[in-house]
Structures are given as structure tokens and as C-alpha cells.
DNA sequence: TTCTCATTTCAATAGTACTAGAATTATAGG
DNA sequence: CCTATAATTCTAGTACTATTGAAATGAGAA
């Protein structure tokens, strides 16, 4: 990923409504969420959500597909991967004992912030 | 990390000069870089870099310490950790087979984009 | 103390992004 | 074909953010 593209991704994520949308879609996974349902969830007008979704798509963070009358949006996990990769690339001059725990902490946790799993 | 704070982080990273600074400091690791040297590296005026460093500090992405006449800035790796954690939290409804490879790909690679290590 | 270097603060300007509402396009059903 | 629904596009107004250069601050050296 080039720096200019990473910048666009961060810009996309720097806006309240858009960040809420991405978080919603990250939770939703591959199933995705229809545009209207997204607007309900983040409590914004349809036109406003449409504007932000286009922005997120341009940044490569979400994908869209039509399903009957609805348009379903889903997080683009490969885009997220590239972004994190870009941010941490060459970190610490390659001393992985510093950055390894950072990524370990980010590992997929099922709806609980604590490390003590209670599922 | 709260959403508002994550938003500030992304906003901080969404600006060309600031993103260059963070990448520089991520590479530099704990040793850090003096403000003046940062300005040279990213090719911006001292006052402009100072403005951006303050912004990055406010977001919790860099730390500063004084060393003689210079002020040394370093990446705040715990801040970066929290940010990635926030972005990927509860992802895919807990189906780690989807998000695990994302984080694996982001693992610390010593200055080479390819997986074939040649150090 | 006085001088010098490194960095920050300040004030003004210019550029960019966000929001809301009305009109438009696209799909499904009667 | 005509109506209803889902979503997007367009336009205009408002607010925020970045940049620049000059002046001020703070730390060390003579």
C-alpha cells in the first residue's frame, strides 16, 4: 500500500459517522449490512450515509453488492489488513519483541475487551 | 479506547506530514528522533512540524522527552496497539479464522515487504 | 550574564470537508 | 404500465484544518 492510499484510509476513518459504519461492518463480517439499516444504526440521514459510504469505498475499506432493492455493504478485510501492515511496516528496525505483543493484543476477541475469556 | 479517541488518532494519521512523521518514528523505535531532524526528514518548516507533533501527542501516538537542547519524539507503541485493537474489536462476530491472517500479515517485518527474509 | 541554538506559540489566510433537503435513478410488485 | 421503495446525486451553506512567517521561550555555552 502506498502512503497516499493509507492517508485516504485514515482520513476515511477519522470521521465519527464513518468510523461508526466501519466498526458496524467489521462486527457484521462478510454478511454485511444494507445501506438503510446502516443509516438507522448510526442515526444519520440516508443521503449523508450514502456520502460517507462512497468515501469509504473510495478508500478501499468497504465493498458493496446489490441484493434485490437493497445495496449491501461489507467491510473489506483485505483493505484493513493492508492498512495495518503499512502502519507497522519496518517497525522498531525489525526488533519484533517490541511490535509482536502489539499485534497479539489486537487478535480477534469475541465481544469482550478483557483477556480473560468468559464465552 | 473510546471511539472519540480513536477518531482523533485516525484524524492525526490522515495528514501527509503527520503520517510521514509517524512512519519515521515507528521505524526509529524507542530511540526516537529530535524535532529538528524530523523537520529535515519530512521536508517541512520547524513551526509546521511542531504543530503536527503537538497534534500527534494529543492523539496519544507520540511521546516527547527533552535531551539537552533538543526535544526527542518517539512513537507511542501502546497507543498504536490500542488503536488497532479498537479497529478490529469484535470483528467477524468472533470468527477468528477471518481476522487472524490479517494480524499475521501485519507482523513485524525487517524492512522488506516480502515474506522471504534475506537479512 | 550574555549569546546562540532548538523549538514552540501566535495570528491571519486559504483550502477542504460535512450536512441537509430536493431531485434522480434503479428495482420489485400490482 | 404505474406505483412504491431503496439508495444515490446534486447544490449550497457552514465549519473546520493546514500553512506561513514573525516573535517568544527555554536550555546550554562562553
Tab-separated table of C-alpha atoms (C1' of nucleotides) in Angstrom:
chain	number	residue	atom	x	y	z
A	1	UNK	CA	0.000	0.000	0.000
A	2	UNK	CA	1.229	3.451	-0.910
A	3	UNK	CA	1.314	6.252	1.636
A	4	UNK	CA	-1.237	8.303	-0.283
A	5	UNK	CA	-3.702	5.437	-0.154
A	6	UNK	CA	-3.056	4.860	3.552
A	7	UNK	CA	-3.687	8.551	4.111
A	8	UNK	CA	-7.053	8.237	2.406
A	9	UNK	CA	-7.936	5.293	4.622
A	10	UNK	CA	-7.064	7.189	7.792
A	11	UNK	CA	-8.966	10.228	6.560
A	12	UNK	CA	-11.946	7.989	5.952
A	13	UNK	CA	-11.709	6.574	9.462
A	14	UNK	CA	-11.266	9.986	11.063
A	15	UNK	CA	-14.913	10.941	10.816
A	16	UNK	CA	-17.390	10.000	13.532
A	17	UNK	CA	-20.129	8.601	11.271
A	18	UNK	CA	-17.709	6.754	9.017
A	19	UNK	CA	-15.865	5.210	11.951
A	20	UNK	CA	-19.179	4.013	13.353
A	21	UNK	CA	-20.035	2.497	9.990
A	22	UNK	CA	-16.722	0.663	9.730
A	23	UNK	CA	-16.998	-0.667	13.267
A	24	UNK	CA	-20.534	-1.864	12.485
A	25	UNK	CA	-19.374	-3.607	9.314
A	26	UNK	CA	-16.312	-5.118	10.982
A	27	UNK	CA	-18.644	-6.653	13.558
A	28	UNK	CA	-21.106	-7.761	10.895
A	29	UNK	CA	-18.427	-9.621	8.941
A	30	UNK	CA	-18.942	-10.933	5.432
A	31	UNK	CA	-22.744	-10.884	5.681
A	32	UNK	CA	-22.694	-7.105	5.515
A	33	UNK	CA	-25.487	-4.587	6.208
A	34	UNK	CA	-27.900	-2.776	3.882
A	35	UNK	CA	-27.429	0.969	3.422
A	36	UNK	CA	-30.753	1.785	5.041
A	37	UNK	CA	-30.008	-0.374	8.075
A	38	UNK	CA	-26.648	1.338	8.399
A	39	UNK	CA	-28.357	4.730	8.406
A	40	UNK	CA	-30.708	3.550	11.176
A	41	UNK	CA	-27.829	2.175	13.219
A	42	UNK	CA	-25.602	5.217	13.073
A	43	UNK	CA	-28.513	7.638	13.241
A	44	UNK	CA	-27.751	9.717	10.190
A	45	UNK	CA	-29.744	10.725	7.119
A	46	UNK	CA	-29.715	8.373	4.102
A	47	UNK	CA	-28.004	10.921	1.881
A	48	UNK	CA	-25.370	11.567	4.487
A	49	UNK	CA	-24.674	7.845	4.959
A	50	UNK	CA	-24.522	7.397	1.200
A	51	UNK	CA	-21.937	10.152	1.018
A	52	UNK	CA	-19.808	8.533	3.697
A	53	UNK	CA	-20.148	5.037	2.222
A	54	UNK	CA	-18.848	6.309	-1.088
A	55	UNK	CA	-15.916	7.815	0.729
A	56	UNK	CA	-15.202	4.516	2.492
A	57	UNK	CA	-15.450	2.621	-0.758
A	58	UNK	CA	-13.059	5.008	-2.465
A	59	UNK	CA	-10.592	4.376	0.356
A	60	UNK	CA	-10.935	0.627	-0.155
A	61	UNK	CA	-12.350	-0.095	3.284
A	62	UNK	CA	-15.802	-1.355	2.285
A	63	UNK	CA	-17.343	-3.193	-0.661
A	64	UNK	CA	-20.874	-3.090	-1.986
A	65	UNK	CA	-23.177	-5.556	-3.716
A	66	UNK	CA	-26.790	-5.267	-4.786
A	67	UNK	CA	-29.353	-7.643	-3.342
A	68	UNK	CA	-32.882	-7.061	-4.679
A	69	UNK	CA	-33.776	-3.477	-3.854
A	70	UNK	CA	-31.121	-3.105	-1.197
A	71	UNK	CA	-27.436	-2.391	-1.519
A	72	UNK	CA	-25.398	-4.375	0.972
A	73	UNK	CA	-22.148	-3.015	2.301
A	74	UNK	CA	-19.431	-5.105	3.930
A	75	UNK	CA	-16.029	-4.387	5.441
A	76	UNK	CA	-13.114	-5.013	3.090
A	77	UNK	CA	-10.859	-7.022	5.346
A	78	UNK	CA	-8.001	-7.135	2.874
A	79	UNK	CA	-8.032	-3.335	2.848
A	80	UNK	CA	-7.866	-3.245	6.622
A	81	UNK	CA	-5.022	-5.732	6.521
A	82	UNK	CA	-3.025	-3.610	4.084
A	83	UNK	CA	-3.577	-0.557	6.230
A	84	UNK	CA	-2.339	-2.133	9.461
A	85	UNK	CA	0.549	-3.623	7.555
A	86	UNK	CA	1.504	-0.206	6.199
A	87	UNK	CA	1.348	1.422	9.612
A	88	UNK	CA	3.560	-1.144	11.302
A	89	UNK	CA	5.933	-1.877	8.423
A	90	UNK	CA	9.633	-1.882	9.311
A	91	UNK	CA	8.734	-1.106	12.890
A	92	UNK	CA	11.399	-0.834	15.579
A	93	UNK	CA	14.067	-1.518	12.973
A	94	UNK	CA	12.863	-5.113	12.905
A	95	UNK	CA	13.018	-5.784	16.639
A	96	UNK	CA	9.903	-7.935	16.726
A	97	UNK	CA	9.973	-8.288	20.522
A	98	UNK	CA	8.540	-4.782	20.599
A	99	UNK	CA	5.816	-4.977	17.995
A	100	UNK	CA	4.765	-8.617	18.336
A	101	UNK	CA	2.748	-8.010	21.545
A	102	UNK	CA	1.006	-5.113	19.818
A	103	UNK	CA	-0.454	-7.372	17.184
A	104	UNK	CA	-1.115	-10.185	19.648
A	105	UNK	CA	-3.247	-7.810	21.686
A	106	UNK	CA	-5.242	-6.942	18.605
A	107	UNK	CA	-6.150	-10.562	17.968
A	108	UNK	CA	-9.773	-11.358	17.381
A	109	UNK	CA	-11.677	-11.291	20.636
A	110	UNK	CA	-15.338	-12.245	20.717
A	111	UNK	CA	-17.120	-9.159	22.048
A	112	UNK	CA	-15.111	-8.832	25.248
A	113	UNK	CA	-12.360	-6.333	25.968
A	114	UNK	CA	-10.810	-8.411	28.751
A	115	UNK	CA	-8.239	-11.122	28.080
A	116	UNK	CA	-9.997	-13.462	30.485
A	117	UNK	CA	-12.303	-15.298	28.106
A	118	UNK	CA	-15.756	-15.971	29.504
A	119	UNK	CA	-17.566	-17.335	26.462
B	1	UNK	CA	-10.004	3.078	23.901
B	2	UNK	CA	-13.099	5.174	23.289
B	3	UNK	CA	-14.360	5.905	19.802
B	4	UNK	CA	-13.732	9.620	20.178
B	5	UNK	CA	-10.094	8.978	20.975
B	6	UNK	CA	-9.741	6.534	18.076
B	7	UNK	CA	-11.224	9.179	15.834
B	8	UNK	CA	-8.552	11.643	16.954
B	9	UNK	CA	-5.857	9.091	16.193
B	10	UNK	CA	-7.143	8.492	12.695
B	11	UNK	CA	-7.506	12.213	12.116
B	12	UNK	CA	-3.904	12.626	13.203
B	13	UNK	CA	-2.769	9.919	10.780
B	14	UNK	CA	-4.823	11.316	7.906
B	15	UNK	CA	-2.447	14.162	7.167
B	16	UNK	CA	0.511	13.663	4.839
B	17	UNK	CA	3.184	15.252	7.029
B	18	UNK	CA	1.916	13.631	10.225
B	19	UNK	CA	1.732	10.196	8.619
B	20	UNK	CA	5.318	10.599	7.421
B	21	UNK	CA	6.351	11.567	10.927
B	22	UNK	CA	4.657	8.542	12.490
B	23	UNK	CA	6.177	6.183	9.935
B	24	UNK	CA	9.586	7.698	10.640
B	25	UNK	CA	9.153	7.274	14.378
B	26	UNK	CA	7.784	3.736	14.052
B	27	UNK	CA	10.920	2.827	12.145
B	28	UNK	CA	13.141	4.664	14.609
B	29	UNK	CA	11.719	2.758	17.566
B	30	UNK	CA	12.360	3.732	21.157
B	31	UNK	CA	15.433	5.797	20.358
B	32	UNK	CA	13.240	8.471	18.810
B	33	UNK	CA	14.197	11.460	16.654
B	34	UNK	CA	14.790	15.136	17.519
B	35	UNK	CA	12.219	17.668	16.311
B	36	UNK	CA	14.713	19.377	14.020
B	37	UNK	CA	15.778	16.098	12.421
B	38	UNK	CA	12.124	15.224	11.872
B	39	UNK	CA	11.602	18.535	10.080
B	40	UNK	CA	14.573	17.801	7.828
B	41	UNK	CA	13.361	14.300	7.072
B	42	UNK	CA	9.791	15.204	6.158
B	43	UNK	CA	10.822	18.457	4.482
B	44	UNK	CA	8.559	20.843	6.360
B	45	UNK	CA	9.169	24.031	8.321
B	46	UNK	CA	10.019	23.723	12.023
B	47	UNK	CA	6.876	25.549	13.085
B	48	UNK	CA	4.730	23.351	10.895
B	49	UNK	CA	6.322	20.169	12.250
B	50	UNK	CA	5.882	21.452	15.787
B	51	UNK	CA	2.201	21.993	15.092
B	52	UNK	CA	1.814	18.458	13.786
B	53	UNK	CA	3.832	16.888	16.613
B	54	UNK	CA	1.550	18.541	19.135
B	55	UNK	CA	-1.417	17.088	17.283
B	56	UNK	CA	0.147	13.616	17.326
B	57	UNK	CA	0.928	13.926	21.010
B	58	UNK	CA	-2.630	14.981	21.785
B	59	UNK	CA	-3.846	11.861	19.966
B	60	UNK	CA	-1.533	9.717	22.075
B	61	UNK	CA	0.567	8.480	19.156
B	62	UNK	CA	3.913	10.003	20.099
B	63	UNK	CA	5.753	10.933	23.290
B	64	UNK	CA	8.367	13.599	23.885
B	65	UNK	CA	11.365	13.955	26.160
B	66	UNK	CA	13.963	16.653	26.439
B	67	UNK	CA	17.613	15.815	25.848
B	68	UNK	CA	19.975	18.757	26.231
B	69	UNK	CA	18.795	21.415	23.783
B	70	UNK	CA	16.812	19.008	21.650
B	71	UNK	CA	13.368	17.575	22.141
B	72	UNK	CA	13.212	13.918	21.168
B	73	UNK	CA	9.984	12.433	19.870
B	74	UNK	CA	9.223	8.707	19.782
B	75	UNK	CA	6.293	6.593	18.642
B	76	UNK	CA	3.913	5.602	21.430
B	77	UNK	CA	3.567	1.915	20.676
B	78	UNK	CA	0.916	1.343	23.321
B	79	UNK	CA	-1.186	3.999	21.637
B	80	UNK	CA	-0.808	2.246	18.291
B	81	UNK	CA	-1.727	-1.033	19.945
B	82	UNK	CA	-4.919	0.400	21.407
B	83	UNK	CA	-5.874	1.864	18.068
B	84	UNK	CA	-5.505	-1.388	16.113
B	85	UNK	CA	-7.295	-3.180	18.919
B	86	UNK	CA	-10.208	-0.746	18.703
B	87	UNK	CA	-10.483	-1.071	14.940
B	88	UNK	CA	-10.576	-4.871	14.962
B	89	UNK	CA	-12.528	-5.387	18.183
B	90	UNK	CA	-15.384	-7.898	17.980
B	91	UNK	CA	-14.553	-8.490	14.346
B	92	UNK	CA	-16.459	-11.002	12.259
B	93	UNK	CA	-18.613	-11.844	15.250
B	94	UNK	CA	-15.622	-13.600	16.773
B	95	UNK	CA	-14.795	-15.806	13.805
B	96	UNK	CA	-11.037	-15.577	14.225
B	97	UNK	CA	-10.334	-17.584	11.073
B	98	UNK	CA	-11.146	-14.403	9.205
B	99	UNK	CA	-9.218	-11.815	11.155
B	100	UNK	CA	-6.248	-13.895	12.333
B	101	UNK	CA	-4.475	-13.766	8.954
B	102	UNK	CA	-4.950	-10.007	8.904
B	103	UNK	CA	-2.882	-9.562	12.018
B	104	UNK	CA	-0.396	-12.248	10.989
B	105	UNK	CA	0.304	-10.308	7.824
B	106	UNK	CA	0.988	-7.207	9.844
B	107	UNK	CA	3.673	-8.935	11.876
B	108	UNK	CA	6.978	-7.157	12.246
B	109	UNK	CA	8.991	-7.468	9.059
B	110	UNK	CA	12.539	-6.102	8.973
B	111	UNK	CA	12.487	-3.528	6.171
B	112	UNK	CA	11.305	-5.892	3.472
B	113	UNK	CA	7.802	-6.251	2.103
B	114	UNK	CA	8.365	-9.861	1.030
B	115	UNK	CA	7.938	-12.796	3.388
B	116	UNK	CA	11.187	-14.336	2.207
B	117	UNK	CA	13.623	-12.983	4.802
B	118	UNK	CA	17.019	-12.005	3.429
B	119	UNK	CA	18.652	-10.470	6.489
C	1	DT	C1'	25.363	37.457	32.474
C	2	DT	C1'	25.082	37.407	27.549
C	3	DC	C1'	24.844	34.981	23.305
C	4	DT	C1'	23.197	31.323	20.455
C	5	DC	C1'	20.650	27.359	19.067
C	6	DA	C1'	16.385	24.395	19.088
C	7	DT	C1'	11.755	24.536	19.354
C	8	DT	C1'	7.241	26.405	20.211
C	9	DT	C1'	3.492	29.905	20.065
C	10	DC	C1'	0.708	33.254	17.733
C	11	DA	C1'	-2.277	35.481	14.207
C	12	DA	C1'	-4.027	35.656	9.650
C	13	DT	C1'	-5.238	33.358	5.371
C	14	DA	C1'	-6.588	29.703	2.307
C	15	DG	C1'	-8.262	25.350	1.330
C	16	DT	C1'	-11.110	21.183	2.299
C	17	DA	C1'	-14.788	18.524	4.267
C	18	DC	C1'	-19.531	17.976	6.474
C	19	DT	C1'	-24.576	18.451	6.426
C	20	DA	C1'	-29.329	18.901	4.850
C	21	DG	C1'	-33.022	18.728	1.573
C	22	DA	C1'	-34.785	18.150	-3.175
C	23	DA	C1'	-34.445	15.740	-7.319
C	24	DT	C1'	-32.958	11.430	-9.760
C	25	DT	C1'	-32.029	6.507	-10.749
C	26	DA	C1'	-32.956	1.600	-10.134
C	27	DT	C1'	-35.671	-2.455	-8.645
C	28	DA	C1'	-39.862	-5.008	-7.354
C	29	DG	C1'	-44.832	-5.686	-7.306
C	30	DG	C1'	-49.922	-4.880	-8.710
D	1	DC	C1'	-47.524	0.388	-17.382
D	2	DC	C1'	-47.835	2.623	-12.925
D	3	DT	C1'	-46.781	2.896	-8.038
D	4	DA	C1'	-43.883	2.245	-4.060
D	5	DT	C1'	-39.430	1.506	-2.037
D	6	DA	C1'	-34.136	1.863	-1.591
D	7	DA	C1'	-30.462	4.400	-2.388
D	8	DT	C1'	-27.694	7.987	-4.669
D	9	DT	C1'	-26.604	12.551	-6.707
D	10	DC	C1'	-26.630	17.436	-6.648
D	11	DT	C1'	-26.410	22.160	-4.721
D	12	DA	C1'	-25.470	25.437	-1.358
D	13	DG	C1'	-24.239	26.908	3.170
D	14	DT	C1'	-21.235	26.280	7.293
D	15	DA	C1'	-17.381	24.864	9.853
D	16	DC	C1'	-13.078	23.001	10.456
D	17	DT	C1'	-7.940	22.299	9.488
D	18	DA	C1'	-3.473	23.357	7.467
D	19	DT	C1'	0.159	26.656	6.336
D	20	DT	C1'	3.242	30.523	6.784
D	21	DG	C1'	6.419	33.772	8.863
D	22	DA	C1'	7.487	36.514	12.811
D	23	DA	C1'	8.112	36.734	17.641
D	24	DA	C1'	8.796	34.412	22.111
D	25	DT	C1'	10.519	30.739	25.176
D	26	DG	C1'	13.835	27.677	27.218
D	27	DA	C1'	18.459	25.404	27.662
D	28	DG	C1'	23.271	25.306	27.223
D	29	DA	C1'	27.976	27.624	26.162
D	30	DA	C1'	31.308	31.492	26.584
